Each structure stands twice: as structure tokens, then as C-alpha cells.
Short mmCIF file of C-alpha atoms and ligand atoms in Angstrom, two decimals:
data_model
loop_
_atom_site.label_atom_id
_atom_site.label_comp_id
_atom_site.label_asym_id
_atom_site.label_seq_id
_atom_site.Cartn_x
_atom_site.Cartn_y
_atom_site.Cartn_z
CA MET A 21 -17.29 -32.18 34.64
CA ILE A 22 -13.96 -31.42 32.97
CA THR A 23 -12.49 -28.19 34.23
CA ALA A 24 -10.28 -26.15 31.99
CA PRO A 25 -6.98 -25.14 33.57
CA VAL A 26 -6.48 -21.40 33.32
CA SER A 27 -4.37 -18.77 34.91
CA THR A 28 -6.60 -16.72 37.23
CA THR A 29 -4.76 -13.45 36.80
CA PRO A 30 -3.36 -12.26 33.52
CA THR A 31 0.39 -12.48 33.56
CA ARG A 32 2.51 -9.86 31.84
CA THR A 33 -0.34 -7.45 31.16
CA THR A 34 0.74 -4.31 29.37
CA LEU A 35 0.09 -0.83 30.72
CA TYR A 36 -2.53 -0.48 27.99
CA GLN A 37 -4.28 -3.68 29.09
CA ARG A 38 -4.29 -2.46 32.69
CA SER A 39 -5.96 0.70 31.51
CA VAL A 40 -8.57 -1.29 29.55
CA ALA A 41 -9.20 -3.45 32.62
CA HIS A 42 -9.66 -0.30 34.69
CA TYR A 43 -12.14 1.11 32.15
CA TRP A 44 -14.28 -2.04 32.30
CA ASP A 45 -13.88 -2.44 36.07
CA SER A 46 -15.47 0.99 36.53
CA GLU A 47 -17.97 1.02 33.66
CA HIS A 48 -21.53 1.21 34.98
CA ASN A 49 -23.43 2.91 32.15
CA ALA A 50 -27.18 2.61 32.42
CA VAL A 51 -27.28 1.27 28.87
CA ASN A 52 -25.51 -1.82 30.15
CA VAL A 53 -26.77 -2.07 33.74
CA ALA A 54 -30.50 -1.32 33.30
CA LEU A 55 -30.89 -3.37 30.13
CA GLY A 56 -29.16 -6.37 31.68
CA GLU A 57 -31.54 -6.36 34.62
CA ILE A 58 -34.45 -7.10 32.26
CA ASP A 59 -33.59 -10.81 31.98
CA GLY A 60 -30.14 -11.26 33.54
CA LEU A 61 -28.27 -11.06 30.23
CA HIS A 62 -25.90 -8.10 30.43
CA HIS A 63 -24.84 -7.48 26.83
CA HIS A 64 -21.95 -5.09 26.27
CA HIS A 65 -22.40 -4.74 22.55
CA TYR A 66 -24.79 -2.93 20.27
CA GLY A 67 -27.94 -4.13 18.56
CA ILE A 68 -29.29 -4.92 15.11
CA GLY A 69 -32.60 -4.93 13.28
CA GLU A 70 -35.56 -2.60 12.83
CA ALA A 71 -36.47 -0.64 15.96
CA ASP A 72 -39.93 0.28 17.17
CA LEU A 73 -39.47 4.05 17.55
CA THR A 74 -43.00 4.47 18.95
CA VAL A 75 -41.55 3.60 22.37
CA LEU A 76 -40.18 7.16 22.40
CA ASP A 77 -43.78 8.44 22.54
CA ALA A 78 -44.96 6.08 25.29
CA PRO A 79 -46.53 7.69 28.41
CA GLU A 80 -43.83 9.12 30.65
CA ALA A 81 -44.43 6.59 33.44
CA VAL A 82 -43.50 3.65 31.20
CA ARG A 83 -41.32 5.30 28.55
CA GLU A 84 -37.90 4.45 29.96
CA ALA A 85 -38.86 0.84 30.60
CA ARG A 86 -40.22 0.44 27.06
CA ILE A 87 -37.11 1.99 25.50
CA ASN A 88 -34.90 -0.30 27.59
CA THR A 89 -36.87 -3.36 26.53
CA GLU A 90 -36.67 -2.39 22.86
CA LEU A 91 -32.91 -1.73 22.91
CA HIS A 92 -32.34 -4.95 24.83
CA ARG A 93 -34.34 -6.83 22.19
CA LEU A 94 -31.99 -5.48 19.49
CA GLU A 95 -28.92 -6.46 21.53
CA GLN A 96 -30.35 -9.93 22.01
CA ALA A 97 -30.91 -10.17 18.24
CA GLN A 98 -27.18 -9.55 17.75
CA ALA A 99 -26.19 -12.22 20.28
CA ASP A 100 -28.62 -14.65 18.60
CA LEU A 101 -27.18 -13.91 15.15
CA LEU A 102 -23.70 -14.65 16.44
CA ALA A 103 -24.88 -17.93 17.99
CA ASP A 104 -26.55 -18.83 14.65
CA HIS A 105 -23.08 -18.88 13.05
CA LEU A 106 -21.26 -21.04 15.61
CA GLY A 107 -22.00 -24.17 13.56
CA PRO A 108 -23.25 -27.46 15.00
CA VAL A 109 -22.58 -27.49 18.74
CA THR A 110 -23.55 -30.28 21.15
CA ALA A 111 -23.91 -30.30 24.92
CA ASP A 112 -20.48 -31.99 25.16
CA ASP A 113 -18.69 -29.25 23.27
CA TRP A 114 -16.61 -26.40 24.65
CA LEU A 115 -16.83 -22.83 23.36
CA PHE A 116 -14.52 -19.88 23.96
CA ASP A 117 -15.82 -16.29 24.41
CA ALA A 118 -12.91 -13.85 23.91
CA GLY A 119 -13.47 -10.54 25.71
CA CYS A 120 -16.65 -11.77 27.37
CA GLY A 121 -17.74 -8.64 29.26
CA HIS A 122 -20.52 -9.64 31.62
CA GLY A 123 -20.84 -12.98 29.90
CA ALA A 124 -24.17 -12.61 28.12
CA GLY A 125 -22.85 -14.11 24.87
CA SER A 126 -21.60 -17.18 26.72
CA LEU A 127 -24.96 -17.55 28.46
CA VAL A 128 -26.89 -17.21 25.19
CA ALA A 129 -24.73 -19.95 23.60
CA HIS A 130 -25.10 -22.18 26.65
CA SER A 131 -28.88 -21.83 26.76
CA ARG A 132 -29.08 -22.68 23.07
CA PHE A 133 -26.69 -25.67 22.97
CA GLY A 134 -26.34 -26.79 26.60
CA CYS A 135 -22.57 -26.65 26.01
CA HIS A 136 -19.60 -25.64 28.16
CA VAL A 137 -18.24 -22.12 27.71
CA ASP A 138 -15.04 -20.45 28.90
CA GLY A 139 -15.17 -16.66 28.78
CA VAL A 140 -12.25 -14.33 29.45
CA THR A 141 -12.13 -10.64 30.29
CA LEU A 142 -9.30 -8.43 31.49
CA SER A 143 -11.59 -6.99 34.16
CA PRO A 144 -11.82 -8.85 37.51
CA VAL A 145 -15.00 -6.89 38.32
CA GLN A 146 -16.64 -8.14 35.13
CA GLN A 147 -15.43 -11.68 35.75
CA GLN A 148 -17.02 -11.74 39.20
CA ALA A 149 -20.27 -10.21 37.98
CA ALA A 150 -20.43 -12.60 35.01
CA THR A 151 -19.91 -15.55 37.34
CA HIS A 152 -22.75 -14.26 39.52
CA TYR A 153 -25.08 -13.86 36.51
CA ALA A 154 -24.25 -17.39 35.30
CA GLU A 155 -25.04 -18.82 38.72
CA ARG A 156 -28.29 -16.83 38.91
CA LEU A 157 -29.36 -18.40 35.59
CA GLY A 158 -28.36 -21.88 36.77
CA ALA A 159 -25.45 -22.11 34.31
CA GLY A 160 -22.57 -21.75 36.77
CA GLU A 161 -21.47 -25.38 36.40
CA GLN A 162 -20.86 -25.22 32.68
CA VAL A 163 -20.15 -21.57 31.97
CA THR A 164 -16.95 -20.32 33.56
CA PHE A 165 -15.45 -16.86 33.44
CA HIS A 166 -11.78 -16.05 33.93
CA THR A 167 -9.77 -12.91 34.41
CA ALA A 168 -7.30 -13.53 31.61
CA ASP A 169 -5.74 -12.03 28.51
CA MET A 170 -7.43 -13.42 25.41
CA LEU A 171 -4.06 -13.36 23.64
CA SER A 172 -2.61 -15.95 26.02
CA THR A 173 -5.43 -17.63 27.89
CA GLY A 174 -3.79 -20.74 29.27
CA LEU A 175 -6.86 -22.68 28.07
CA ARG A 176 -6.51 -26.11 26.44
CA THR A 177 -5.08 -26.40 22.92
CA GLY A 178 -7.51 -27.79 20.32
CA ALA A 179 -10.32 -28.23 22.84
CA TYR A 180 -12.87 -25.77 21.46
CA THR A 181 -15.58 -26.34 18.86
CA ALA A 182 -16.24 -22.63 18.35
CA SER A 183 -14.98 -19.29 19.56
CA TRP A 184 -15.82 -15.64 19.04
CA ASN A 185 -15.16 -11.96 19.60
CA ASN A 186 -18.29 -9.88 19.95
CA GLU A 187 -17.08 -6.25 19.94
CA SER A 188 -13.73 -7.07 21.54
CA ASP A 189 -11.13 -7.48 18.78
CA MET A 190 -10.40 -3.72 18.66
CA TYR A 191 -8.40 -3.94 21.89
CA VAL A 192 -5.74 -6.25 20.55
CA ASP A 193 -3.28 -7.05 17.80
CA LEU A 194 -5.03 -9.27 15.25
CA ASP A 195 -2.09 -11.63 14.68
CA ASP A 196 -1.79 -12.32 18.39
CA LEU A 197 -5.56 -12.75 18.67
CA PHE A 198 -6.04 -15.13 15.76
CA ALA A 199 -2.98 -17.16 16.73
CA GLU A 200 -4.67 -17.85 20.08
CA HIS A 201 -8.05 -18.68 18.50
CA ALA A 202 -6.32 -21.01 16.02
CA ARG A 203 -4.50 -22.70 18.90
CA LEU A 204 -7.67 -23.20 20.94
CA LEU A 205 -9.98 -24.32 18.12
CA LYS A 206 -10.23 -27.90 16.91
CA ARG A 207 -9.58 -28.44 13.24
CA GLY A 208 -12.95 -27.73 11.61
CA GLY A 209 -13.94 -25.46 14.48
CA ARG A 210 -15.68 -22.17 13.83
CA TYR A 211 -14.56 -18.62 14.64
CA VAL A 212 -17.08 -15.74 14.57
CA ALA A 213 -16.55 -12.00 14.97
CA ILE A 214 -19.07 -9.19 15.16
CA THR A 215 -17.16 -5.96 14.94
CA GLY A 216 -16.85 -2.45 13.60
CA VAL A 217 -14.11 -2.02 11.01
CA ILE A 218 -12.67 0.89 9.04
CA ASN A 219 -13.78 0.81 5.41
CA ASP A 220 -10.47 0.64 3.51
CA LEU A 221 -12.08 2.43 0.59
CA HIS A 222 -12.54 5.46 2.80
CA GLY A 223 -8.87 5.43 3.84
CA MET A 224 -7.61 5.95 7.38
CA ALA A 225 -9.77 6.42 10.49
CA SER A 226 -12.27 9.23 9.94
CA ARG A 227 -12.87 11.88 12.59
CA SER A 228 -15.89 9.94 13.89
CA VAL A 229 -13.97 6.66 13.99
CA SER A 230 -11.15 8.43 15.83
CA ARG A 231 -13.66 9.66 18.39
CA ILE A 232 -15.01 6.11 18.83
CA ASN A 233 -11.44 4.93 19.42
CA TRP A 234 -10.92 7.71 21.95
CA HIS A 235 -14.23 7.03 23.71
CA TYR A 236 -13.59 3.32 24.25
CA GLU A 237 -9.77 3.53 24.41
CA CYS A 238 -9.51 1.08 21.53
CA ASP A 239 -8.14 0.93 17.99
CA VAL A 240 -10.59 -0.44 15.42
CA HIS A 241 -9.03 -2.43 12.59
CA LYS A 242 -9.32 -2.00 8.87
CA ARG A 243 -11.60 -4.44 7.06
CA GLY A 244 -8.82 -5.65 4.75
CA ALA A 245 -6.39 -6.19 7.61
CA PHE A 246 -8.97 -8.34 9.39
CA PHE A 247 -9.31 -10.78 6.49
CA LYS A 248 -5.56 -10.93 5.85
CA ALA A 249 -4.87 -11.71 9.50
CA LEU A 250 -7.51 -14.47 9.55
CA ALA A 251 -5.90 -16.07 6.51
CA ARG A 252 -2.44 -15.96 8.13
CA HIS A 253 -3.75 -18.07 11.01
CA ARG A 254 -5.52 -20.95 9.26
CA LEU A 255 -8.93 -19.28 9.62
CA ALA A 256 -10.68 -19.60 6.24
CA VAL A 257 -13.60 -17.20 5.88
CA THR A 258 -16.95 -18.85 5.27
CA THR A 259 -19.47 -16.06 5.89
CA VAL A 260 -19.42 -12.27 5.71
CA ILE A 261 -22.48 -10.13 6.51
CA ASP A 262 -22.39 -6.37 6.29
CA LEU A 263 -24.56 -5.33 9.25
CA THR A 264 -23.98 -1.58 8.87
CA HIS A 265 -27.50 -0.83 7.70
CA ALA A 266 -29.02 -3.14 10.33
CA ALA A 267 -27.04 -1.34 13.06
CA LEU A 268 -28.49 2.12 12.39
CA PRO A 269 -31.92 1.75 14.10
CA TYR A 270 -30.26 0.80 17.42
CA TRP A 271 -28.13 3.95 17.34
CA ARG A 272 -31.04 6.16 16.27
CA LEU A 273 -33.14 4.95 19.18
CA ARG A 274 -30.27 5.13 21.66
CA GLU A 275 -29.40 8.70 20.57
CA ARG A 276 -32.95 9.81 21.42
CA SER A 277 -32.99 7.98 24.78
CA SER A 278 -31.57 10.62 27.09
CA HIS A 279 -31.49 8.30 30.10
CA LEU A 280 -29.18 5.89 28.25
CA ALA A 281 -27.14 7.86 25.70
CA THR A 282 -23.43 8.01 26.51
CA GLY A 283 -22.48 10.74 24.02
CA ILE A 284 -20.93 8.50 21.35
CA GLU A 285 -24.17 7.88 19.44
CA ALA A 286 -23.78 10.72 16.90
CA ASP A 287 -20.31 9.49 15.97
CA PHE A 288 -21.50 5.95 15.27
CA LEU A 289 -24.33 7.29 13.13
CA ALA A 290 -22.02 9.68 11.25
CA ALA A 291 -19.34 7.02 10.72
CA TYR A 292 -21.83 4.48 9.35
CA GLN A 293 -23.67 6.99 7.21
CA GLU A 294 -20.56 8.58 5.67
CA GLY A 295 -19.24 5.09 4.86
CA SER A 296 -15.99 5.32 6.84
CA PHE A 297 -17.00 2.54 9.22
CA GLN A 298 -18.79 -0.78 8.75
CA TYR A 299 -20.42 -3.18 11.16
CA MET A 300 -19.67 -6.76 10.13
CA LEU A 301 -20.25 -10.38 11.02
CA ILE A 302 -17.34 -12.50 9.84
CA ALA A 303 -17.21 -16.27 10.32
CA ALA A 304 -14.30 -18.55 9.52
CA ASP A 305 -13.43 -22.24 9.70
CA ARG A 306 -10.30 -23.39 11.47
CA ILE A 307 -8.59 -25.38 8.73
N1 SAH B 416 -18.15 -9.53 24.22
C1 SAH B 416 -18.82 -8.87 25.32
C2 SAH B 416 -18.13 -7.62 25.80
C3 SAH B 416 -17.64 -6.61 24.79
S1 SAH B 416 -16.87 -5.20 25.60
C4 SAH B 416 -20.27 -8.66 24.96
O1 SAH B 416 -20.61 -8.88 23.81
O2 SAH B 416 -21.08 -8.31 25.81
C5 SAH B 416 -15.13 -5.54 25.40
C6 SAH B 416 -14.57 -6.60 26.32
O3 SAH B 416 -13.27 -6.95 25.86
C7 SAH B 416 -14.41 -6.22 27.79
O4 SAH B 416 -14.95 -7.23 28.59
C8 SAH B 416 -12.88 -6.19 27.99
O5 SAH B 416 -12.45 -6.57 29.28
C9 SAH B 416 -12.47 -7.24 26.98
N2 SAH B 416 -11.06 -7.20 26.60
C10 SAH B 416 -10.36 -6.22 26.00
N3 SAH B 416 -9.08 -6.60 25.82
C11 SAH B 416 -8.97 -7.87 26.30
C12 SAH B 416 -7.91 -8.81 26.41
N4 SAH B 416 -6.68 -8.55 25.96
N5 SAH B 416 -8.18 -10.00 26.98
C13 SAH B 416 -9.41 -10.29 27.46
N6 SAH B 416 -10.44 -9.45 27.38
C14 SAH B 416 -10.23 -8.25 26.81
#
């Protein structure tokens, strides 16, 4: 097996990045922990697709478990959609998961393609847990997680067939981010993002978007800025899917699931419904 040389601790982290690392080191929301225990895939992103709201009326003894299973199914659908857009990947290829959380996206890609994956997170707690989950699923040899800054990973230049950010671009400067993806990707490699962006037509961040930024200590980008930054870094857009409508059922179900709701649900619903915020899949080729 080829091992990718990486720095084990992020060098020159900013005060902001230390704060983000601290947030994720100490984040143990049931919506992430309980859902991940269903099958060992701990997604830290939202979900898409129609939801079966009848789970809310299930008998009390099984209600929470049924809600968890339904929300997890929608999260899995999002991870699958992202993997659908990674392009042709073989078992010999290497993929890069930027802002990997507990590594579920890397594990989904590995189980589909049998490939190698390097995932990076700022949080050492997440990195250790992700490594544990990969080993538990028998993927520890090929899927490796690092505590590293996705803006300067130390990973190998031009070695990656595909890379992605699933709900993690809003913590970083887009020029720095796409410069690193462009460095890591082979020519012809594929970059995929699933992310929430400000609708430029609406203007600046709405009140709900500002609350989302406050809640997660992040700074979501404008849609237009995202595309301009991709173009500046040899990432030519090939696919754009507006997932805003498909994201609503997840939030509606989560808002009514008192054992899981974190308090940010109403803001996501308001932001999507008023049109100030959009949930997007954006894929680009490294040219
Ligand atoms: N992509 C994951 C997790 C999304 S949560 C999933 O889909 O489940 C956001 C993640 O971004 C966290 O793991 C956080 O540590 C990571 N992150 C934020 N800024 C980062 C940076 N500069 N470098 C690496 N990871 C970062």
C-alpha cells in the first residue's frame, strides 16, 4: 500500500481554526451520534429527498428509532448523490475528503469504489473517531484520516482522482480552498461540493443565514463567488443541481423530532423558503 505523507498536526492554525476545531472536538449532538450508530456511518451533513413523516406518529416505544432511521436514510441519500458525481473511480485511485468530520463520506466512497481515501479534519477528536469507524468497517487500510488544515494538507500533488467538500467549504476562504484542491487533483480529476450558499439575488446574508453562521461559527459563501473562485483555480463547472427543494423534508422532519432538534431547524426552513439561501451540488473538472 502507498501511504500518503501528511503532517499529523496542522501547522500555523489560526485562532479561528482553533475555535472551529474546539467546536467539532466537543460536538456530540444526538442527531450525529445516534444516527451514526445505526450502521457505523456518522454523517455530519443534512439530508435530501422525500421524507416519510408517518414515523412521527409511530408508537412511542419505537418512534425515536424510526425517526432516526428515516433521517439517516436521507443523509445517506446525500452522501450517495455526492459519490454519484465523483466520476469514474477505480480501486487503485485516491480520493480526498476535505473537512471529513467523522469520515462517513470517505467510507461511502470506499465501499462503492474500493478506492483509497484521505480525509482531513481540524478536530483531533473527529480524526480519532473516524479512524475507529473505518477500522470497525474493515476499511482502515485504505481510508486514512488526518488532523490537518484542508487549505494546506501536505498531501501529494496531482495524486487524486476526485475530491470534495460536503458541508465544509463555509469555514474557509474559497481561493485558498480551491488552490489546494487544484494542486491535489490530477488533470481531468473531479471536484464536488454539496453546500449551502447565499442567493446573490437576495443580497447579503439574511437574518436566518446570519443565525446559521452564528450557530456553526462559519461564514457561508455567495453562490456567484463560489463559481468565480472555481474558475480562478482551473476548476471548470460540469454539473449544478439546486437541491433546495429536496432539502426541505429533512428539515421539516428534524424540526418535529424533539429528541434530535438542535434549535437551528426553523432558520434553515425560513432561509430556504424565503429564497435567501440555496442548497447546491456543484461539480467541476480539474482542467
Ligand atoms: N464532510 C463531513 C463533515 C462536515 S462538518 C460530513 O459530510 O460528514 C464540517 C467539517 O469541516 C468538520 O469536520 C470540521 O473539522 C471541518 N473543517 C472546518 N475547517 C477545516 C479546515 N480548515 N481544515 C480541515 N477541516 C476543516
